[in-house]
DNA sequence: ATTGATGCAAAGCTTTTGCATGTTG
DNA sequence: CAACATGCAAAAGCTTTGCATCAAT
């Protein structure tokens, strides 16, 4: 893996935006890369026990502001973050979120965008942004699907 | 307005699911109708100062479980609730959320659903559910739009 | 009467803030 | 050395829980 290179890239991007390059930031960014596809702030806190929580929160906020990571909301409202510059440096996109392994795939679709545009025009609504999240099972989890068991709660 | 009738309808739906009909519930449901299009738990707390917060949280949860209200996530991750049975007793739908007046319109589209289906098939992803939220300005807020001012923060 | 519902206060979580100290440029 | 970053602890929100009391069936 060339996560080292990636970390350096992120650090320099932050630097260009006026943020200093610190060991702590390096550790946080390394951790984000090592966590792979998606992560929560708590993942970072767990993986970086020697850093203060406040620092982690502050840096996650910076990374989000710089659009280096993006925030994705899970089905239950919980939010996870994801590196936003691997697949798309500039482009708008959506997420396919696996409810089982929590992996996140991205996609975008011109068709979709124009469809949304026409829907909103029909309702004379002016879209600024939108968020679309698909929840389900990714290909590998789908393959290892056990027999369905239904549990009623309450 | 026939919100009275609506409240009674909700109460009886709850009753059918085994929840007792209480004055407190009646007050909460009335408040939801009077708040109109969408509301937060805090709106309810503000509007019902004589009820305990815990009770309000518990009942919102019940209403959500019974799918009488649905939870919508705003741009910033904050969640608001909305009556889910006015426009659609059964049908899946999406939201157009006005960032200015916070009103929420609903829509659905067969085209959209089939488009999503084909996207996910292309990525061999199995969709269970999805959430789509459009943020922008509704027709009335769009009309009263002031001249644009850009403010940089940070 | 029995079981569910409520209110209060306390506890839990997650995130933010103030401030003294350490580091970077 | 000036400005920024960090760590700690405290504070701030928001939501849940335990428990005694109250109300509905």
Coordinates of C-alpha atoms (C1' of nucleotides) in Angstrom, one line a residue:
Chain A
X1 CA 0.0 0.0 0.0
X2 CA 1.1 3.5 -0.7
X3 CA -0.8 5.0 2.2
X4 CA 2.3 6.9 3.1
X5 CA 2.2 8.8 -0.1
X6 CA -1.5 9.4 0.4
X7 CA -1.1 10.7 3.9
X8 CA 1.6 13.1 2.6
X9 CA -0.7 14.2 -0.1
X10 CA -3.5 15.1 2.4
X11 CA -1.0 16.8 4.7
X12 CA 0.2 19.0 1.9
X13 CA -3.4 19.8 0.8
X14 CA -4.1 20.9 4.4
X15 CA -0.9 22.9 4.4
X16 CA -1.9 24.7 1.2
X17 CA -5.0 25.7 3.0
X18 CA -3.1 27.2 5.8
X19 CA -3.1 24.3 8.3
X20 CA 0.2 23.3 9.9
X21 CA 1.8 20.0 9.3
X22 CA 2.0 18.2 12.7
X23 CA 2.7 14.7 13.9
X24 CA -0.7 14.5 15.3
X25 CA -2.3 15.3 12.0
X26 CA -0.1 12.8 10.3
X27 CA -1.2 10.1 12.8
X28 CA -4.9 10.9 12.3
X29 CA -4.6 10.8 8.5
X30 CA -2.6 7.6 8.6
X31 CA -5.3 6.1 10.8
X32 CA -8.0 7.2 8.3
X33 CA -6.2 5.4 5.5
X34 CA -5.6 2.3 7.6
X35 CA -9.3 2.2 8.5
X36 CA -10.0 1.9 4.8
X37 CA -13.4 2.4 3.3
X38 CA -15.2 4.3 6.0
X39 CA -14.7 5.3 9.6
X40 CA -16.4 7.0 12.5
X41 CA -14.8 9.5 14.9
X42 CA -15.0 6.8 17.5
X43 CA -13.0 4.5 15.3
X44 CA -10.3 7.1 15.3
X45 CA -10.5 7.6 19.0
X46 CA -10.1 3.9 19.6
X47 CA -7.2 3.6 17.2
X48 CA -5.4 6.7 18.5
X49 CA -5.6 6.3 22.3
X50 CA -2.7 8.7 22.8
X51 CA -4.4 11.6 21.1
X52 CA -7.0 13.8 22.8
X53 CA -10.6 13.4 21.6
X54 CA -10.9 17.1 21.1
X55 CA -8.0 17.1 18.7
X56 CA -9.6 14.3 16.7
X57 CA -12.9 16.0 16.5
X58 CA -11.2 19.2 15.5
X59 CA -9.2 17.6 12.7
X60 CA -12.1 15.6 11.4
X61 CA -14.0 18.9 11.1
X62 CA -11.1 20.5 9.2
X63 CA -10.9 17.5 6.9
X64 CA -14.6 17.7 6.3
X65 CA -14.4 21.5 5.6
X66 CA -11.7 20.9 3.2
X67 CA -13.8 18.2 1.5
X68 CA -11.0 15.7 2.0
X69 CA -13.5 13.5 3.8
X70 CA -17.2 13.4 3.4
X71 CA -19.9 12.6 5.9
X72 CA -22.3 9.8 5.2
X73 CA -25.4 9.2 7.2
X74 CA -26.3 5.6 7.9
X75 CA -29.8 4.2 8.1
X76 CA -30.1 4.9 11.8
X77 CA -28.8 8.5 11.5
X78 CA -25.4 7.6 12.8
X79 CA -22.7 9.3 10.7
X80 CA -19.6 7.8 9.2
X81 CA -16.9 9.5 7.2
X82 CA -15.2 8.5 4.1
X83 CA -12.2 9.7 2.1
X84 CA -13.7 11.8 -0.6
X85 CA -10.8 12.1 -2.9
X86 CA -10.0 8.6 -4.1
X87 CA -12.7 8.1 -6.6
X88 CA -13.6 11.7 -7.2
X89 CA -11.7 14.8 -6.7
X90 CA -14.4 17.0 -7.9
X91 CA -17.5 15.1 -8.8
X92 CA -20.7 14.9 -7.0
X93 CA -21.6 11.3 -6.1
X94 CA -23.8 9.0 -4.0
X95 CA -23.3 6.0 -1.8
X96 CA -24.1 2.4 -1.7
X97 CA -23.8 1.4 1.9
X98 CA -23.6 -2.2 3.0
X99 CA -25.6 -2.7 6.1
X100 CA -23.6 -5.8 7.0
X101 CA -19.9 -5.0 6.4
X102 CA -20.4 -1.2 6.4
X103 CA -18.4 -0.8 3.2
X104 CA -19.3 2.1 1.0
X105 CA -19.3 2.2 -2.7
X106 CA -19.7 5.3 -4.7
X107 CA -21.6 6.0 -7.9
X108 CA -23.0 8.7 -9.9
X109 CA -25.3 8.9 -12.8
X110 CA -26.1 11.7 -15.2
X111 CA -29.5 10.2 -15.8
X112 CA -30.2 10.4 -12.1
X113 CA -29.2 14.0 -11.9
X114 CA -31.4 15.1 -14.8
X115 CA -34.3 13.1 -13.5
X116 CA -34.0 14.9 -10.2
X117 CA -33.8 18.1 -12.0
X118 CA -37.0 17.5 -13.8
X119 CA -38.8 16.3 -10.7
X120 CA -37.9 19.5 -8.9
X121 CA -38.9 21.7 -11.8
X122 CA -42.2 20.0 -11.9
X123 CA -42.7 20.9 -8.2
X124 CA -41.1 24.4 -8.8
X125 CA -38.5 23.6 -6.2
X126 CA -34.9 24.8 -6.6
X127 CA -32.4 22.2 -5.7
X128 CA -29.2 23.3 -4.1
X129 CA -27.8 20.0 -3.1
X130 CA -29.1 16.5 -2.5
X131 CA -28.2 13.4 -0.7
X132 CA -28.9 9.9 -1.9
X133 CA -28.0 6.9 0.0
X134 CA -28.7 3.3 -0.9
X135 CA -28.7 0.7 1.9
X136 CA -28.4 -3.0 1.3
X137 CA -25.9 -5.7 0.8
X138 CA -22.7 -5.5 -1.2
X139 CA -21.8 -8.3 -3.6
X140 CA -19.6 -10.2 -1.1
X141 CA -22.0 -10.0 1.8
X142 CA -24.8 -10.9 -0.6
X143 CA -22.9 -14.1 -1.5
X144 CA -22.3 -15.1 2.1
X145 CA -26.0 -14.5 3.0
X146 CA -27.3 -17.0 5.6
X147 CA -30.9 -18.3 5.5
X148 CA -33.2 -15.5 6.5
X149 CA -34.3 -15.4 10.1
X150 CA -37.0 -12.9 11.2
X151 CA -36.9 -11.6 14.7
X152 CA -39.7 -9.5 16.0
X153 CA -38.8 -6.9 18.6
X154 CA -41.4 -5.4 20.9
Chain B
X1 CA -58.9 22.5 10.0
X2 CA -60.0 19.1 11.0
X3 CA -56.9 18.3 13.0
X4 CA -59.2 17.0 15.7
X5 CA -60.3 14.2 13.4
X6 CA -56.7 13.5 12.4
X7 CA -55.6 13.3 16.0
X8 CA -58.3 10.8 16.8
X9 CA -57.3 8.8 13.8
X10 CA -53.8 8.6 15.0
X11 CA -54.8 7.7 18.5
X12 CA -57.0 4.9 17.3
X13 CA -54.2 3.6 15.1
X14 CA -52.0 3.6 18.2
X15 CA -54.7 1.9 20.2
X16 CA -55.0 -0.8 17.6
X17 CA -51.3 -1.5 18.0
X18 CA -51.8 -1.9 21.8
X19 CA -50.9 1.5 23.0
X20 CA -53.3 3.1 25.5
X21 CA -55.2 6.3 24.7
X22 CA -54.0 9.0 27.1
X23 CA -54.5 12.7 27.4
X24 CA -50.8 13.2 27.1
X25 CA -50.7 11.3 23.8
X26 CA -53.6 13.4 22.6
X27 CA -51.7 16.5 23.4
X28 CA -48.6 15.4 21.6
X29 CA -50.4 14.4 18.5
X30 CA -52.4 17.6 18.5
X31 CA -49.1 19.5 18.7
X32 CA -47.6 17.6 15.8
X33 CA -50.6 18.5 13.7
X34 CA -50.5 22.1 14.8
X35 CA -46.7 22.3 14.0
X36 CA -47.7 21.5 10.4
X37 CA -45.3 20.2 7.9
X38 CA -42.4 19.1 10.0
X39 CA -41.2 19.3 13.5
X40 CA -38.3 18.4 15.8
X41 CA -38.5 16.8 19.2
X42 CA -37.4 20.1 20.6
X43 CA -40.4 21.8 18.9
X44 CA -42.7 19.5 20.8
X45 CA -40.8 20.1 24.1
X46 CA -41.2 23.9 23.6
X47 CA -44.8 23.6 22.7
X48 CA -45.7 21.2 25.5
X49 CA -44.0 22.7 28.5
X50 CA -46.2 20.8 30.9
X51 CA -45.1 17.4 29.6
X52 CA -42.0 15.6 30.6
X53 CA -39.3 15.4 27.9
X54 CA -38.9 11.7 28.5
X55 CA -42.6 11.2 27.6
X56 CA -42.2 13.2 24.5
X57 CA -39.1 11.2 23.4
X58 CA -40.9 8.0 24.2
X59 CA -44.0 8.8 22.2
X60 CA -42.0 10.1 19.2
X61 CA -40.3 6.8 19.2
X62 CA -43.6 5.0 19.2
X63 CA -45.0 7.1 16.4
X64 CA -41.9 6.4 14.4
X65 CA -42.0 2.7 15.0
X66 CA -45.6 2.7 13.9
X67 CA -44.6 4.6 10.8
X68 CA -47.1 7.4 11.6
X69 CA -44.2 9.8 11.5
X70 CA -41.0 9.5 9.6
X71 CA -37.6 10.9 10.3
X72 CA -35.9 13.1 7.8
X73 CA -32.3 14.1 8.0
X74 CA -31.4 17.7 7.2
X75 CA -28.4 18.8 5.4
X76 CA -26.5 19.2 8.7
X77 CA -27.4 15.8 10.0
X78 CA -30.1 17.2 12.3
X79 CA -33.2 15.2 12.2
X80 CA -36.7 16.4 11.9
X81 CA -39.9 14.4 11.8
X82 CA -42.9 14.6 9.6
X83 CA -46.3 13.1 9.5
X84 CA -46.1 10.2 7.2
X85 CA -49.7 9.4 6.5
X86 CA -51.0 12.4 4.8
X87 CA -49.8 11.9 1.3
X88 CA -48.9 8.3 1.5
X89 CA -50.3 5.6 3.7
X90 CA -48.2 3.0 2.2
X91 CA -45.9 4.3 -0.5
X92 CA -42.3 4.9 -0.4
X93 CA -41.3 8.5 -1.1
X94 CA -38.6 11.1 -0.9
X95 CA -38.3 14.7 0.3
X96 CA -37.8 18.1 -1.0
X97 CA -36.6 20.1 2.0
X98 CA -36.6 23.9 1.9
X99 CA -33.4 25.2 3.6
X100 CA -35.1 28.4 4.3
X101 CA -38.6 27.7 5.7
X102 CA -37.9 24.1 6.5
X103 CA -41.0 22.9 4.8
X104 CA -41.0 19.5 3.3
X105 CA -42.6 18.3 0.2
X106 CA -42.8 14.7 -0.8
X107 CA -42.5 13.1 -4.1
X108 CA -41.9 9.7 -5.7
X109 CA -41.0 8.5 -9.1
X110 CA -41.2 5.2 -10.7
X111 CA -38.5 6.2 -13.1
X112 CA -36.2 7.0 -10.2
X113 CA -36.8 3.7 -8.5
X114 CA -36.1 1.7 -11.6
X115 CA -33.0 3.8 -12.4
X116 CA -31.7 3.1 -8.9
X117 CA -32.4 -0.6 -9.4
X118 CA -30.4 -0.7 -12.5
X119 CA -27.5 1.2 -11.0
X120 CA -27.3 -1.2 -8.1
X121 CA -27.6 -4.2 -10.4
X122 CA -24.7 -2.9 -12.4
X123 CA -22.7 -2.8 -9.2
X124 CA -24.1 -6.1 -8.0
X125 CA -25.4 -4.4 -4.9
X126 CA -28.7 -5.5 -3.4
X127 CA -30.8 -2.6 -2.2
X128 CA -32.9 -2.9 0.9
X129 CA -33.8 0.7 1.3
X130 CA -32.7 4.0 0.2
X131 CA -33.0 7.6 1.3
X132 CA -33.0 10.5 -1.0
X133 CA -33.3 14.1 0.2
X134 CA -33.2 17.2 -2.0
X135 CA -32.3 20.4 -0.3
X136 CA -33.0 23.8 -1.8
X137 CA -35.7 26.4 -1.9
X138 CA -39.4 25.9 -2.2
X139 CA -41.5 27.9 -4.6
X140 CA -42.5 30.5 -2.1
X141 CA -39.0 31.0 -0.6
X142 CA -37.6 31.1 -4.1
X143 CA -40.0 33.9 -4.9
X144 CA -39.0 36.0 -1.9
X145 CA -35.3 35.5 -2.6
X146 CA -33.1 38.5 -1.7
X147 CA -30.1 39.5 -3.8
X148 CA -27.4 37.0 -3.2
X149 CA -24.8 37.8 -0.6
X150 CA -21.8 35.6 -0.2
X151 CA -20.2 35.3 3.2
X152 CA -16.9 33.5 3.7
X153 CA -16.5 31.8 7.0
X154 CA -13.1 31.0 8.3
Chain C
dA1 C1' -56.6 -4.7 40.2
dT2 C1' -53.2 -5.1 36.7
dT3 C1' -50.5 -3.3 33.4
dG4 C1' -49.1 0.5 30.9
dA5 C1' -47.9 5.6 30.9
dT6 C1' -45.9 9.5 33.0
dG7 C1' -42.7 12.8 35.4
dC8 C1' -38.7 13.7 37.5
dA9 C1' -34.0 13.3 38.2
dA10 C1' -30.0 11.1 37.2
dA11 C1' -27.1 8.9 34.0
dG12 C1' -25.1 8.3 29.2
dC13 C1' -23.3 9.7 24.9
dT14 C1' -21.3 12.5 21.7
dT15 C1' -19.4 16.8 20.6
dT16 C1' -17.6 21.4 21.9
dT17 C1' -15.1 24.9 24.5
dG18 C1' -11.7 27.3 27.7
dC19 C1' -7.3 27.5 28.9
dA20 C1' -2.6 26.4 29.9
dT21 C1' 1.1 24.2 27.5
dG22 C1' 3.7 22.5 23.6
dT23 C1' 5.0 22.9 18.5
dT24 C1' 5.5 24.8 13.9
dG25 C1' 7.0 28.1 10.6
Chain D
dC1 C1' 8.7 34.4 19.0
dA2 C1' 4.2 34.7 17.2
dA3 C1' 0.6 32.1 15.8
dC4 C1' -1.3 27.8 15.6
dA5 C1' -2.2 23.1 17.6
dT6 C1' -2.9 20.0 21.4
dG7 C1' -4.5 17.9 25.8
dC8 C1' -7.2 18.0 29.6
dA9 C1' -11.1 18.7 32.0
dA10 C1' -15.3 20.8 32.2
dA11 C1' -19.4 22.1 29.9
dA12 C1' -23.1 21.5 26.7
dG13 C1' -26.5 19.1 24.1
dC14 C1' -29.4 15.6 23.3
dT15 C1' -31.5 11.2 24.5
dT16 C1' -32.3 7.3 27.6
dT17 C1' -33.2 5.0 31.9
dG18 C1' -34.7 3.9 36.8
dC19 C1' -38.1 4.3 39.7
dA20 C1' -42.0 5.9 42.2
dT21 C1' -46.6 7.6 41.1
dC22 C1' -50.7 7.9 38.2
dA23 C1' -54.2 6.5 34.9
dA24 C1' -56.4 3.4 31.5
dT25 C1' -58.6 -0.9 30.7

